[in-house]
Short mmCIF file of C-alpha atoms in Angstrom, two decimals:
data_model
loop_
_atom_site.label_atom_id
_atom_site.label_comp_id
_atom_site.label_asym_id
_atom_site.label_seq_id
_atom_site.Cartn_x
_atom_site.Cartn_y
_atom_site.Cartn_z
CA MET A 162 -22.55 -9.39 -3.94
CA LEU A 163 -25.32 -6.88 -4.46
CA GLU A 164 -24.21 -3.34 -5.21
CA SER A 165 -26.21 -0.20 -5.98
CA THR A 166 -25.82 1.39 -9.40
CA ALA A 167 -26.79 5.00 -9.99
CA ILE A 168 -28.79 6.09 -13.01
CA THR A 169 -26.68 8.74 -14.72
CA GLU A 170 -27.85 12.25 -15.56
CA SER A 171 -26.73 11.87 -19.14
CA GLY A 172 -28.34 8.47 -19.36
CA LYS A 173 -31.83 9.60 -18.43
CA VAL A 174 -34.37 6.88 -18.97
CA HIS A 175 -36.03 7.29 -22.32
CA MET A 176 -38.21 5.37 -24.74
CA LYS A 177 -36.57 4.18 -27.92
CA ARG A 178 -38.65 5.49 -30.80
CA SER A 179 -37.63 2.77 -33.20
CA ALA A 180 -40.33 2.00 -35.72
CA ALA A 181 -39.58 -1.70 -35.52
CA LEU A 182 -40.83 -3.53 -32.45
CA ALA A 183 -38.29 -5.77 -30.71
CA ALA A 184 -39.10 -9.38 -29.89
CA LEU A 185 -39.03 -9.67 -26.12
CA LEU A 186 -39.03 -12.49 -23.59
CA LEU A 187 -39.80 -12.74 -19.92
CA VAL A 188 -38.49 -15.62 -17.82
CA LEU A 189 -40.38 -16.36 -14.59
CA MET A 190 -38.33 -18.23 -11.98
CA THR A 191 -39.21 -20.31 -8.94
CA PRO A 192 -36.91 -22.00 -6.42
CA PHE A 193 -35.26 -25.12 -7.84
CA ALA A 194 -36.64 -28.46 -6.73
CA ALA A 195 -34.49 -31.57 -7.13
CA TRP A 196 -36.30 -34.83 -7.76
CA SER A 197 -35.18 -37.90 -5.79
CA ARG A 198 -34.28 -41.30 -7.21
CA GLY A 199 -36.89 -43.79 -8.29
CA GLY A 200 -40.15 -43.01 -10.02
CA GLY A 201 -43.23 -42.19 -8.01
CA GLY A 202 -46.85 -43.30 -8.03
CA CYS A 203 -46.26 -46.86 -6.87
CA ILE A 204 -47.27 -49.28 -4.10
CA GLU A 205 -45.03 -51.18 -1.69
CA GLN A 206 -44.01 -54.74 -2.52
CA GLY A 207 -46.21 -57.30 -0.81
CA THR A 208 -49.35 -55.15 -0.87
CA PRO A 209 -52.39 -57.36 -1.61
CA ILE A 210 -54.45 -56.40 -4.68
CA LEU A 211 -58.11 -57.41 -4.80
CA THR A 212 -58.86 -59.87 -7.65
CA PRO A 213 -61.79 -62.21 -8.44
CA ALA A 214 -59.60 -65.07 -7.15
CA GLY A 215 -58.85 -63.27 -3.88
CA PRO A 216 -56.04 -60.96 -2.73
CA VAL A 217 -52.75 -61.29 -4.65
CA ALA A 218 -49.43 -59.57 -3.83
CA ILE A 219 -48.89 -56.78 -6.36
CA GLU A 220 -45.49 -58.10 -7.51
CA ARG A 221 -47.07 -61.49 -8.44
CA LEU A 222 -49.50 -59.98 -10.94
CA GLN A 223 -48.73 -60.13 -14.67
CA ALA A 224 -50.09 -58.61 -17.87
CA GLY A 225 -53.34 -60.39 -18.69
CA ASP A 226 -54.33 -61.09 -15.09
CA THR A 227 -57.75 -59.93 -13.86
CA VAL A 228 -58.33 -57.53 -10.95
CA TRP A 229 -61.39 -55.78 -9.57
CA ASN A 230 -61.98 -52.26 -10.95
CA LEU A 231 -63.89 -50.05 -8.49
CA THR A 232 -64.37 -46.81 -10.46
CA THR A 233 -68.15 -46.77 -9.99
CA GLY A 234 -68.06 -48.15 -6.45
CA ARG A 235 -69.10 -51.64 -7.55
CA PRO A 236 -66.48 -54.29 -8.49
CA ARG A 237 -66.10 -54.95 -12.21
CA GLU A 238 -63.46 -57.05 -13.89
CA ALA A 239 -60.47 -55.24 -15.42
CA THR A 240 -57.28 -56.52 -17.05
CA VAL A 241 -53.71 -55.78 -15.98
CA ARG A 242 -52.00 -54.28 -19.03
CA SER A 243 -48.53 -53.88 -17.50
CA LEU A 244 -46.57 -54.02 -14.25
CA SER A 245 -43.67 -51.66 -13.45
CA VAL A 246 -41.20 -51.54 -10.57
CA VAL A 247 -39.16 -48.70 -8.99
CA ASP A 248 -36.91 -48.23 -5.96
CA PRO A 249 -38.32 -45.32 -3.91
CA GLU A 250 -36.46 -43.50 -1.13
CA ARG A 251 -39.59 -43.02 0.99
CA TYR A 252 -43.24 -44.04 1.27
CA ILE A 253 -46.33 -42.29 2.59
CA GLU A 254 -47.98 -44.63 5.12
CA ILE A 255 -51.75 -44.10 5.35
CA SER A 256 -53.91 -45.72 8.04
CA ALA A 257 -57.69 -45.62 7.69
CA GLY A 258 -60.48 -47.88 8.92
CA HIS A 259 -59.12 -51.37 9.32
CA THR A 260 -56.14 -51.11 6.97
CA ARG A 261 -52.78 -49.53 6.32
CA LEU A 262 -51.20 -48.75 2.92
CA ARG A 263 -47.74 -47.58 1.88
CA VAL A 264 -47.53 -45.71 -1.43
CA THR A 265 -45.12 -43.24 -3.01
CA GLU A 266 -46.08 -39.62 -2.51
CA GLU A 267 -47.48 -39.04 -6.03
CA HIS A 268 -49.89 -41.99 -6.06
CA PRO A 269 -53.53 -40.83 -6.35
CA LEU A 270 -56.10 -42.24 -3.89
CA MET A 271 -59.85 -41.94 -4.32
CA VAL A 272 -61.31 -39.09 -2.23
CA ALA A 273 -64.72 -39.03 -3.99
CA LEU A 274 -66.25 -40.95 -6.89
CA GLY A 275 -64.17 -39.98 -9.90
CA GLU A 276 -61.85 -37.73 -7.87
CA TYR A 277 -58.33 -38.67 -6.78
CA ARG A 278 -55.70 -36.87 -4.69
CA MET A 279 -51.97 -37.51 -4.45
CA ALA A 280 -50.83 -39.09 -1.19
CA ARG A 281 -48.55 -36.15 -0.40
CA GLU A 282 -51.59 -33.81 -0.34
CA LEU A 283 -53.65 -35.94 2.06
CA GLN A 284 -53.96 -35.09 5.75
CA LYS A 285 -55.28 -36.76 8.88
CA GLY A 286 -59.08 -36.56 8.81
CA ASP A 287 -59.32 -36.51 4.99
CA ARG A 288 -61.66 -38.99 3.39
CA VAL A 289 -60.46 -42.04 1.41
CA TYR A 290 -62.37 -45.08 0.16
CA LEU A 291 -62.10 -48.70 1.33
CA THR A 292 -63.67 -51.86 -0.04
CA GLY A 293 -66.36 -53.74 1.84
CA GLN A 294 -68.95 -56.45 1.33
CA ASP A 295 -71.40 -53.96 -0.21
CA GLY A 296 -68.92 -52.11 -2.47
CA ILE A 297 -66.84 -49.18 -1.26
CA ARG A 298 -67.40 -46.67 1.53
CA PRO A 299 -65.55 -43.59 2.83
CA TYR A 300 -63.31 -43.63 5.90
CA ARG A 301 -61.38 -40.84 7.56
CA ILE A 302 -57.59 -41.08 7.63
CA ASP A 303 -56.52 -41.96 11.19
CA SER A 304 -52.82 -41.25 10.64
CA ILE A 305 -50.45 -40.40 7.82
CA ARG A 306 -46.65 -40.26 7.92
CA SER A 307 -43.52 -40.50 5.80
CA VAL A 308 -41.41 -43.67 6.27
CA PRO A 309 -38.15 -44.88 4.67
CA GLY A 310 -38.44 -47.00 1.54
CA ASP A 311 -36.76 -50.31 2.37
CA ARG A 312 -38.25 -52.43 -0.40
CA PRO A 313 -39.26 -52.01 -4.08
CA ALA A 314 -42.56 -50.47 -5.21
CA TYR A 315 -44.85 -51.56 -8.05
CA ASN A 316 -47.59 -50.06 -10.15
CA LEU A 317 -50.23 -51.54 -12.43
CA LEU A 318 -51.77 -50.31 -15.65
CA VAL A 319 -55.37 -51.50 -15.42
CA SER A 320 -58.05 -51.21 -18.11
CA PRO A 321 -60.88 -50.47 -18.25
CA GLY A 322 -61.59 -48.17 -15.31
CA GLY A 323 -58.06 -47.39 -14.18
CA THR A 324 -58.69 -48.19 -10.50
CA PHE A 325 -57.91 -51.12 -8.21
CA ALA A 326 -57.94 -51.89 -4.49
CA ALA A 327 -54.55 -51.98 -2.75
CA ASN A 328 -54.88 -53.52 0.71
CA GLY A 329 -58.51 -52.42 0.61
CA LEU A 330 -57.87 -48.75 -0.33
CA VAL A 331 -59.10 -47.62 -3.76
CA VAL A 332 -56.29 -46.10 -5.85
CA HIS A 333 -55.94 -44.92 -9.46
CA ASN A 334 -53.35 -45.91 -12.01
CA LYS A 335 -53.63 -44.22 -15.41
CA GLY A 336 -55.47 -43.88 -18.69
CA CYS A 337 -54.16 -43.77 -22.24
CA PHE A 338 -54.04 -41.59 -25.36
CA LEU A 339 -54.46 -42.18 -29.06
CA PRO A 340 -51.22 -42.61 -31.07
CA GLU A 341 -51.07 -39.12 -32.59
CA THR A 342 -51.58 -37.28 -29.27
CA PRO A 343 -48.84 -34.61 -29.12
CA VAL A 344 -46.58 -34.62 -26.04
CA LEU A 345 -44.54 -31.52 -25.20
CA ARG A 346 -40.75 -31.70 -25.02
CA PRO A 347 -38.64 -29.35 -22.84
CA ASP A 348 -37.67 -27.31 -25.94
CA GLY A 349 -41.32 -26.55 -26.70
CA THR A 350 -41.66 -28.93 -29.66
CA GLU A 351 -44.35 -31.61 -29.81
CA THR A 352 -43.95 -35.33 -30.54
CA PRO A 353 -46.68 -37.95 -31.09
CA ILE A 354 -46.88 -40.14 -27.98
CA SER A 355 -46.50 -43.31 -30.08
CA THR A 356 -43.03 -42.24 -31.32
CA LEU A 357 -41.46 -41.61 -27.91
CA HIS A 358 -38.82 -43.98 -26.51
CA ARG A 359 -37.27 -44.77 -23.14
CA GLY A 360 -34.75 -42.17 -21.98
CA GLU A 361 -36.24 -39.28 -23.95
CA GLU A 362 -37.21 -36.15 -22.01
CA VAL A 363 -40.68 -34.60 -21.87
CA LEU A 364 -42.00 -31.44 -20.27
CA ALA A 365 -43.67 -32.14 -16.92
CA TYR A 366 -45.19 -30.10 -14.09
CA THR A 367 -45.14 -30.21 -10.31
CA PRO A 368 -48.27 -30.01 -8.11
CA GLU A 369 -47.38 -26.34 -7.61
CA GLY A 370 -47.51 -25.68 -11.36
CA ARG A 371 -43.74 -25.45 -11.92
CA MET A 372 -42.46 -26.76 -15.24
CA VAL A 373 -39.68 -29.36 -15.04
CA LYS A 374 -38.09 -32.04 -17.21
CA ALA A 375 -38.88 -35.74 -16.81
CA LYS A 376 -37.45 -38.83 -18.50
CA VAL A 377 -39.63 -41.48 -20.14
CA ARG A 378 -39.15 -44.80 -18.31
CA ASP A 379 -41.53 -46.81 -20.46
CA VAL A 380 -44.08 -46.49 -23.28
CA LEU A 381 -47.23 -48.59 -22.76
CA ARG A 382 -49.56 -49.74 -25.55
CA HIS A 383 -52.84 -51.66 -25.79
CA ARG A 384 -56.22 -51.49 -27.59
CA VAL A 385 -59.59 -50.14 -26.44
CA ASP A 386 -63.14 -50.20 -27.81
CA GLU A 387 -64.00 -46.60 -26.87
CA TYR A 388 -62.35 -43.24 -26.31
CA LEU A 389 -63.52 -39.73 -25.47
CA VAL A 390 -62.89 -36.44 -27.27
CA LEU A 391 -62.36 -33.61 -24.78
CA GLN A 392 -62.64 -30.09 -26.21
CA THR A 393 -61.64 -26.98 -24.23
CA ASP A 394 -61.71 -23.36 -25.34
CA ARG A 395 -58.12 -23.77 -26.62
CA ALA A 396 -57.32 -27.48 -27.00
CA SER A 397 -58.69 -30.83 -28.10
CA LEU A 398 -57.65 -34.26 -26.82
CA ARG A 399 -58.66 -37.87 -27.48
CA VAL A 400 -58.21 -40.00 -24.37
CA THR A 401 -59.59 -43.04 -22.58
CA ARG A 402 -62.37 -42.47 -20.10
CA GLU A 403 -60.36 -43.24 -16.97
CA HIS A 404 -57.42 -40.87 -17.47
CA PRO A 405 -57.05 -38.33 -14.64
CA PHE A 406 -56.74 -34.62 -15.48
CA TYR A 407 -55.06 -32.12 -13.19
CA VAL A 408 -57.45 -29.56 -11.67
CA GLY A 409 -54.98 -28.02 -9.21
CA ARG A 410 -54.40 -28.38 -5.46
CA GLY A 411 -52.82 -31.80 -5.91
CA THR A 412 -56.13 -33.15 -7.21
CA PHE A 413 -56.89 -35.12 -10.39
CA LYS A 414 -60.34 -35.80 -11.82
CA THR A 415 -61.41 -38.36 -14.41
CA LEU A 416 -63.76 -37.56 -17.27
CA GLU A 417 -66.58 -39.39 -15.48
CA THR A 418 -66.74 -36.54 -12.97
CA LEU A 419 -65.74 -33.60 -15.19
CA GLN A 420 -68.59 -31.72 -16.82
CA ILE A 421 -69.00 -29.11 -19.52
CA GLY A 422 -68.04 -25.78 -17.95
CA ASP A 423 -65.51 -27.31 -15.51
CA THR A 424 -61.90 -26.24 -15.79
CA VAL A 425 -58.72 -28.29 -16.17
CA LEU A 426 -55.13 -27.07 -16.20
CA ALA A 427 -53.41 -26.85 -19.58
CA TRP A 428 -50.24 -25.50 -21.16
CA ASP A 429 -51.11 -22.36 -23.14
CA GLY A 430 -47.67 -21.93 -24.69
CA GLU A 431 -46.41 -19.92 -21.74
CA SER A 432 -47.62 -21.50 -18.51
CA LEU A 433 -50.12 -23.84 -16.89
CA SER A 434 -53.46 -22.07 -16.86
CA GLU A 435 -57.13 -22.94 -16.53
CA GLN A 436 -59.17 -23.92 -19.60
CA ARG A 437 -62.91 -24.49 -19.64
CA ILE A 438 -64.34 -27.75 -21.01
CA LEU A 439 -66.66 -27.06 -23.95
CA SER A 440 -67.64 -30.62 -24.86
CA ILE A 441 -67.00 -34.31 -24.07
CA GLU A 442 -67.95 -36.80 -26.79
CA ALA A 443 -67.73 -40.60 -26.69
CA VAL A 444 -66.46 -42.41 -29.80
CA HIS A 445 -67.00 -46.20 -30.10
CA GLU A 446 -64.08 -47.47 -32.15
CA LYS A 447 -61.33 -50.05 -31.69
CA VAL A 448 -58.05 -48.16 -31.61
CA PRO A 449 -54.52 -48.58 -30.21
CA VAL A 450 -53.77 -46.30 -27.27
CA PHE A 451 -50.56 -45.30 -25.51
CA ASN A 452 -49.38 -43.99 -22.17
CA LEU A 453 -46.03 -42.94 -20.72
CA GLN A 454 -44.35 -43.87 -17.50
CA THR A 455 -42.04 -40.99 -16.58
CA ASP A 456 -39.82 -40.33 -13.61
CA GLN A 457 -40.77 -37.77 -10.99
CA PRO A 458 -42.94 -35.72 -10.85
CA ASN A 459 -44.83 -38.42 -12.86
CA THR A 460 -46.70 -35.95 -15.06
CA PHE A 461 -46.61 -34.75 -18.66
CA LEU A 462 -48.52 -32.52 -21.07
CA ALA A 463 -50.66 -34.34 -23.63
CA GLY A 464 -52.23 -32.17 -26.29
CA SER A 465 -51.27 -29.26 -23.96
CA LEU A 466 -53.50 -30.61 -21.17
CA ALA A 467 -51.89 -31.39 -17.79
CA VAL A 468 -52.16 -35.09 -16.97
CA HIS A 469 -50.64 -37.56 -14.54
CA ASN A 470 -48.47 -40.28 -16.05
CA LYS A 471 -50.36 -42.77 -13.95
CA GLY A 472 -52.93 -41.94 -13.27
CA GLY A 473 -46.01 -19.49 -6.86
CA GLY A 474 -49.16 -18.85 -5.50
CA CYS A 475 -49.20 -15.81 -3.19
CA PHE A 476 -52.53 -15.34 -1.39
CA PRO A 477 -54.57 -17.77 0.72
CA THR A 478 -57.89 -18.97 -0.61
CA GLY A 479 -60.66 -16.64 0.42
CA THR A 480 -58.61 -13.48 -0.25
CA GLN A 481 -61.00 -10.96 -1.80
CA VAL A 482 -59.87 -9.58 -5.17
CA GLY A 483 -61.47 -6.46 -6.62
CA THR A 484 -63.45 -6.90 -9.83
CA PRO A 485 -65.81 -4.58 -11.77
CA GLN A 486 -68.71 -6.51 -10.15
CA GLY A 487 -67.26 -6.30 -6.63
CA PRO A 488 -64.79 -8.34 -4.55
CA VAL A 489 -64.64 -12.12 -5.16
CA PRO A 490 -62.49 -14.90 -3.62
CA ILE A 491 -59.20 -15.22 -5.53
CA GLU A 492 -59.71 -18.96 -6.13
CA SER A 493 -63.01 -18.28 -7.98
CA LEU A 494 -61.28 -16.33 -10.76
CA THR A 495 -60.34 -17.99 -14.03
CA HIS A 496 -58.72 -17.17 -17.35
CA GLY A 497 -60.61 -14.44 -19.20
CA ASP A 498 -62.21 -12.87 -16.12
CA HIS A 499 -61.52 -9.19 -15.44
CA ILE A 500 -60.19 -7.70 -12.22
CA LEU A 501 -60.07 -4.13 -10.97
CA THR A 502 -56.72 -2.40 -10.50
CA LEU A 503 -55.20 1.09 -10.51
CA ASP A 504 -53.22 2.88 -13.22
CA GLU A 505 -50.17 5.07 -12.62
CA GLN A 506 -52.42 8.00 -11.71
CA GLY A 507 -54.29 5.96 -9.12
CA SER A 508 -57.47 5.70 -11.20
CA PRO A 509 -59.39 2.41 -11.39
CA VAL A 510 -58.92 0.36 -14.57
CA GLN A 511 -59.75 -3.18 -15.63
CA ALA A 512 -57.21 -5.90 -16.49
CA PRO A 513 -57.81 -9.44 -17.82
CA VAL A 514 -56.84 -12.54 -15.85
CA GLU A 515 -54.28 -14.43 -17.97
CA GLY A 516 -53.50 -17.25 -15.55
CA VAL A 517 -54.36 -18.70 -12.14
CA PHE A 518 -51.68 -20.59 -10.18
CA VAL A 519 -52.31 -22.73 -7.09
CA SER A 520 -49.70 -24.16 -4.71
CA LYS A 521 -48.87 -24.60 -1.04
CA ASN A 522 -46.70 -22.10 0.82
CA THR A 523 -46.13 -20.43 4.16
CA LEU A 524 -47.84 -17.09 4.71
CA TRP A 525 -46.60 -13.65 5.73
CA ARG A 526 -48.90 -11.52 7.92
CA ILE A 527 -48.92 -7.77 7.27
CA GLU A 528 -50.67 -5.81 10.04
CA THR A 529 -51.74 -2.25 9.27
CA ASP A 530 -53.62 0.45 11.14
CA HIS A 531 -56.75 -0.65 9.24
CA GLY A 532 -56.49 -4.44 9.20
CA VAL A 533 -54.42 -7.46 8.16
CA LEU A 534 -53.27 -8.80 4.78
CA LEU A 535 -52.00 -12.39 4.41
CA THR A 536 -49.67 -13.08 1.50
CA THR A 537 -46.36 -14.85 0.87
CA LYS A 538 -43.13 -13.15 1.87
CA GLU A 539 -41.88 -12.50 -1.67
CA HIS A 540 -45.05 -10.84 -2.98
CA PRO A 541 -44.53 -7.18 -4.04
CA VAL A 542 -46.88 -4.72 -2.26
CA ALA A 543 -47.39 -1.17 -3.61
CA LEU A 544 -45.91 1.64 -1.49
CA TRP A 545 -47.66 4.98 -1.07
CA GLU A 546 -44.66 6.91 -2.38
CA GLY A 547 -44.38 4.66 -5.43
CA GLY A 548 -42.81 1.34 -6.28
CA PHE A 549 -43.29 -2.07 -4.69
CA ARG A 550 -41.64 -3.87 -1.78
CA TRP A 551 -41.54 -7.55 -0.85
CA ALA A 552 -43.98 -8.29 1.97
CA SER A 553 -41.17 -9.62 4.15
CA ARG A 554 -39.21 -6.36 3.73
CA LEU A 555 -42.02 -4.08 4.93
CA GLN A 556 -41.16 -2.23 8.15
CA PRO A 557 -43.32 -0.54 10.81
CA GLY A 558 -44.06 2.95 9.53
CA ASP A 559 -44.08 1.99 5.85
CA VAL A 560 -47.22 3.19 4.07
CA ILE A 561 -48.95 1.01 1.46
CA ARG A 562 -51.74 1.75 -1.04
CA HIS A 563 -55.30 0.65 -0.31
CA TRP A 564 -58.40 1.17 -2.49
CA GLN A 565 -61.87 1.26 -0.96
CA ASP A 566 -65.19 2.82 -1.92
CA GLY A 567 -63.69 4.59 -4.92
CA GLN A 568 -60.85 6.17 -2.97
CA LEU A 569 -57.13 5.49 -2.65
CA ASP A 570 -56.02 5.62 1.00
CA PRO A 571 -52.67 5.29 2.80
CA TYR A 572 -52.46 2.36 5.24
CA LYS A 573 -49.60 2.41 7.74
CA VAL A 574 -47.76 -0.87 8.44
CA ILE A 575 -47.65 -1.69 12.15
CA GLY A 576 -45.71 -4.94 11.78
CA SER A 577 -45.12 -7.98 9.57
CA THR A 578 -44.35 -11.52 10.69
CA ALA A 579 -44.29 -15.07 9.35
CA ALA A 580 -47.45 -17.10 9.96
CA PRO A 581 -47.04 -20.72 11.14
CA GLY A 582 -47.61 -23.70 8.86
CA GLU A 583 -48.34 -24.10 5.15
CA THR A 584 -51.63 -23.47 3.41
CA LEU A 585 -53.11 -23.43 -0.08
CA VAL A 586 -52.21 -20.18 -1.87
CA VAL A 587 -53.26 -18.66 -5.20
CA ASN A 588 -51.69 -16.09 -7.50
CA LEU A 589 -52.98 -14.34 -10.59
CA GLN A 590 -51.23 -13.40 -13.78
CA VAL A 591 -53.03 -10.36 -15.14
CA GLY A 592 -52.60 -8.03 -18.11
CA GLU A 593 -51.33 -4.46 -18.00
CA PRO A 594 -50.66 -2.76 -15.64
CA HIS A 595 -49.87 -6.18 -14.07
CA THR A 596 -51.35 -5.34 -10.67
CA PHE A 597 -54.52 -6.24 -8.77
CA LEU A 598 -56.27 -5.41 -5.52
CA ALA A 599 -56.05 -8.08 -2.80
CA GLU A 600 -58.24 -7.16 0.19
CA GLY A 601 -58.06 -3.64 -1.23
CA VAL A 602 -54.25 -3.55 -1.13
CA LEU A 603 -52.55 -2.86 -4.48
CA VAL A 604 -50.08 -5.66 -5.30
CA HIS A 605 -47.97 -6.63 -8.31
CA ASN A 606 -48.68 -9.94 -10.06
CA LYS A 607 -44.90 -10.44 -10.59
CA GLY A 608 -45.48 -10.74 -14.33
CA GLY A 609 -45.18 -7.99 -16.90
CA GLY A 610 -42.00 -6.47 -18.19
CA CYS A 611 -39.73 -8.09 -20.72
CA PHE A 612 -36.18 -8.13 -22.07
CA PRO A 613 -34.97 -8.18 -25.68
CA GLY A 614 -33.31 -11.18 -27.24
CA GLY A 615 -29.60 -11.21 -26.46
CA THR A 616 -30.01 -10.03 -22.85
CA PRO A 617 -27.45 -12.04 -20.82
CA ILE A 618 -28.93 -14.16 -18.00
CA ARG A 619 -26.67 -15.63 -15.31
CA THR A 620 -26.82 -19.39 -14.81
CA PRO A 621 -24.78 -21.76 -12.60
CA THR A 622 -22.62 -22.52 -15.67
CA GLY A 623 -22.18 -18.95 -16.92
CA GLN A 624 -24.12 -16.31 -18.85
CA VAL A 625 -26.50 -17.21 -21.67
CA SER A 626 -28.80 -15.17 -23.88
CA ILE A 627 -32.36 -15.04 -22.55
CA GLU A 628 -33.86 -16.49 -25.74
CA THR A 629 -31.78 -19.68 -25.41
CA LEU A 630 -33.37 -20.66 -22.09
CA SER A 631 -36.09 -23.29 -21.86
CA PRO A 632 -38.52 -24.38 -19.14
CA GLY A 633 -36.58 -26.56 -16.71
CA ASP A 634 -33.26 -24.72 -17.07
CA ASP A 635 -31.46 -23.37 -13.98
CA VAL A 636 -30.65 -19.67 -13.51
CA LEU A 637 -29.16 -17.63 -10.69
CA ALA A 638 -31.48 -15.39 -8.69
CA VAL A 639 -31.40 -13.29 -5.51
CA ASP A 640 -33.64 -14.09 -2.53
CA PRO A 641 -35.25 -11.44 -0.26
CA GLN A 642 -32.17 -11.53 1.99
CA GLY A 643 -29.85 -10.64 -0.89
CA ASN A 644 -28.32 -14.12 -1.23
CA MET A 645 -27.58 -15.71 -4.58
CA VAL A 646 -29.71 -18.85 -5.09
CA VAL A 647 -30.40 -21.31 -7.91
CA SER A 648 -33.86 -20.89 -9.42
CA HIS A 649 -35.86 -22.74 -11.99
CA VAL A 650 -37.21 -21.42 -15.31
CA GLU A 651 -40.91 -22.09 -15.00
CA ARG A 652 -42.21 -20.58 -18.22
CA ILE A 653 -41.16 -18.24 -21.00
CA HIS A 654 -43.26 -15.42 -22.44
CA ARG A 655 -42.65 -14.15 -25.96
CA THR A 656 -44.27 -10.90 -27.04
CA ARG A 657 -43.62 -7.68 -28.95
CA ALA A 658 -43.29 -4.25 -27.32
CA LEU A 659 -41.36 -1.01 -27.43
CA PRO A 660 -37.95 -1.35 -25.72
CA PHE A 661 -37.04 0.95 -22.83
CA SER A 662 -33.40 1.86 -22.18
CA VAL A 663 -31.98 2.43 -18.67
CA ARG A 664 -28.46 3.90 -18.62
CA THR A 665 -26.51 3.74 -15.36
CA ASP A 666 -22.97 4.42 -14.14
CA GLY A 667 -22.50 0.66 -14.41
CA SER A 668 -23.85 -1.39 -17.28
CA PRO A 669 -26.87 -0.33 -19.40
CA LEU A 670 -30.13 -2.31 -19.44
CA ILE A 671 -32.81 -2.56 -22.10
CA THR A 672 -36.20 -3.76 -20.86
CA THR A 673 -39.83 -2.61 -21.09
CA ALA A 674 -41.34 0.33 -19.21
CA ASP A 675 -43.44 -1.85 -16.91
CA HIS A 676 -40.64 -4.14 -15.68
CA PRO A 677 -39.96 -3.73 -11.91
CA LEU A 678 -36.33 -3.07 -10.89
CA ALA A 679 -34.98 -3.52 -7.34
CA PHE A 680 -33.96 -0.56 -5.15
CA PRO A 681 -31.45 -0.86 -2.26
CA ASP A 682 -34.26 -0.25 0.25
CA GLY A 683 -36.17 -3.31 -0.96
CA ARG A 684 -38.62 -1.48 -3.19
CA PHE A 685 -39.33 -2.41 -6.78
CA VAL A 686 -39.98 0.45 -9.20
CA ARG A 687 -41.12 0.15 -12.81
CA ALA A 688 -38.44 1.09 -15.31
CA GLY A 689 -40.72 3.78 -16.70
CA ASP A 690 -40.94 5.47 -13.27
CA LEU A 691 -37.17 5.71 -12.70
CA GLN A 692 -35.51 9.11 -12.48
CA SER A 693 -31.91 10.27 -12.90
CA GLY A 694 -30.02 9.74 -9.66
CA ASN A 695 -32.10 6.76 -8.51
CA LYS A 696 -30.05 3.75 -7.44
CA ILE A 697 -30.90 0.21 -8.48
CA LEU A 698 -29.32 -3.08 -7.37
CA ASN A 699 -26.71 -4.83 -9.48
CA TRP A 700 -24.97 -8.13 -8.72
CA ALA A 701 -21.18 -7.84 -8.96
CA GLY A 702 -18.59 -10.51 -8.35
CA GLY A 703 -19.85 -13.03 -5.76
#
């Protein structure tokens, strides 16, 4: 249960003046997601695949057979490199134009030339592409629903092009990588893709940007006559032309449609973040190439870039974020941009954007005497009297901080309620002081603040030192209602900073001055702002 612990008079918060800087880590957690049986990204048994000899049921195709590749919109011959089979629990059934297709939720369908979206992210009215006598043409989805999986599912590795027509709908499979391409493991080490084997684990990511573990189901190999060298501001990767790269929002794009200056999501050593493409160069050379088939979520990190093995956001898109040049939509920001925020004295300062995270979530509506802010229920909002409080814990009469026209004003909360439905949401990770202005309201980015090595972290199997955790591990956390829940280690930050000691009448805590600690009234206050006699929450017993 949650108990309050008082900060003792004798244990007044103070800064350790040690000359040596301690190595610190910060673990960011998101709710645990369990992956169901059977790999994803496959097509129901019996689905006809378009070939030069006519439609053929997908399960009857074999390596070496020829199918029609429709990457450019015109049919071109491509060769089946491999066929895989899984046993899914459910399918997404999509009806559009004159056809119906059942695929697993991760399978990408063409939504524009060179752009593919996972079935789970599609909605009624979205555009998909069907084959016709004059090539392919777009159709709107008439209906989409989830149905039980009562038969096996299959997927093809097709080259060149990476696309084929399944019951008339254009879908993507996968591309491949050169043998030395490094693939990230859950412990942070890298392994050349050509040395991986079935059953080994790799680091993967969900459409929401959460880091999880995935097992290799198969390693695929063939030869190509050409590959591309993709260079970003922080990574380089050699890959076949048809491989889809993750650009966020459940959407993958192939190199045919990506241009210099576009951004793709990549692992920067701490999290998935945006990286700008600096160059794309074609190399004509016969080389062996490899790809992985992994279990759900059917993704992995190749050369740090987020790719599909087959092919905590907090504010809705459109939310205006303060920058030195004026407010801009949150989704337009990228790594390296600067935002405007407030320091402890309420004066405007700049902070760099260190990461942009996109997902889907339900919204929480905060109504004030000056307007409305939409966020997610767990986002910390700055209170006028100091500290932060989860949006869902704000009460009528609470006063929050708002910055406008060079002035900090108090806005009184009239009410806060859950908004219906899910929508696309975005969050920023920014540098010190780890806050930004969303629609003028000062909010915390939920990053910042660290703990020294050796700090015990509770997990479902007992306490472990923070430095022993890895992305994908489970830890225990507390939800906004004060209930203990299992959460997921999404990413780990390692840095160096001066430690900050908080002594209480319970157990002591060493953290950094900017780390938010929970108060019994739902506020979060930075460790450096605590005073003797303040009470903070501590979990004791059950």
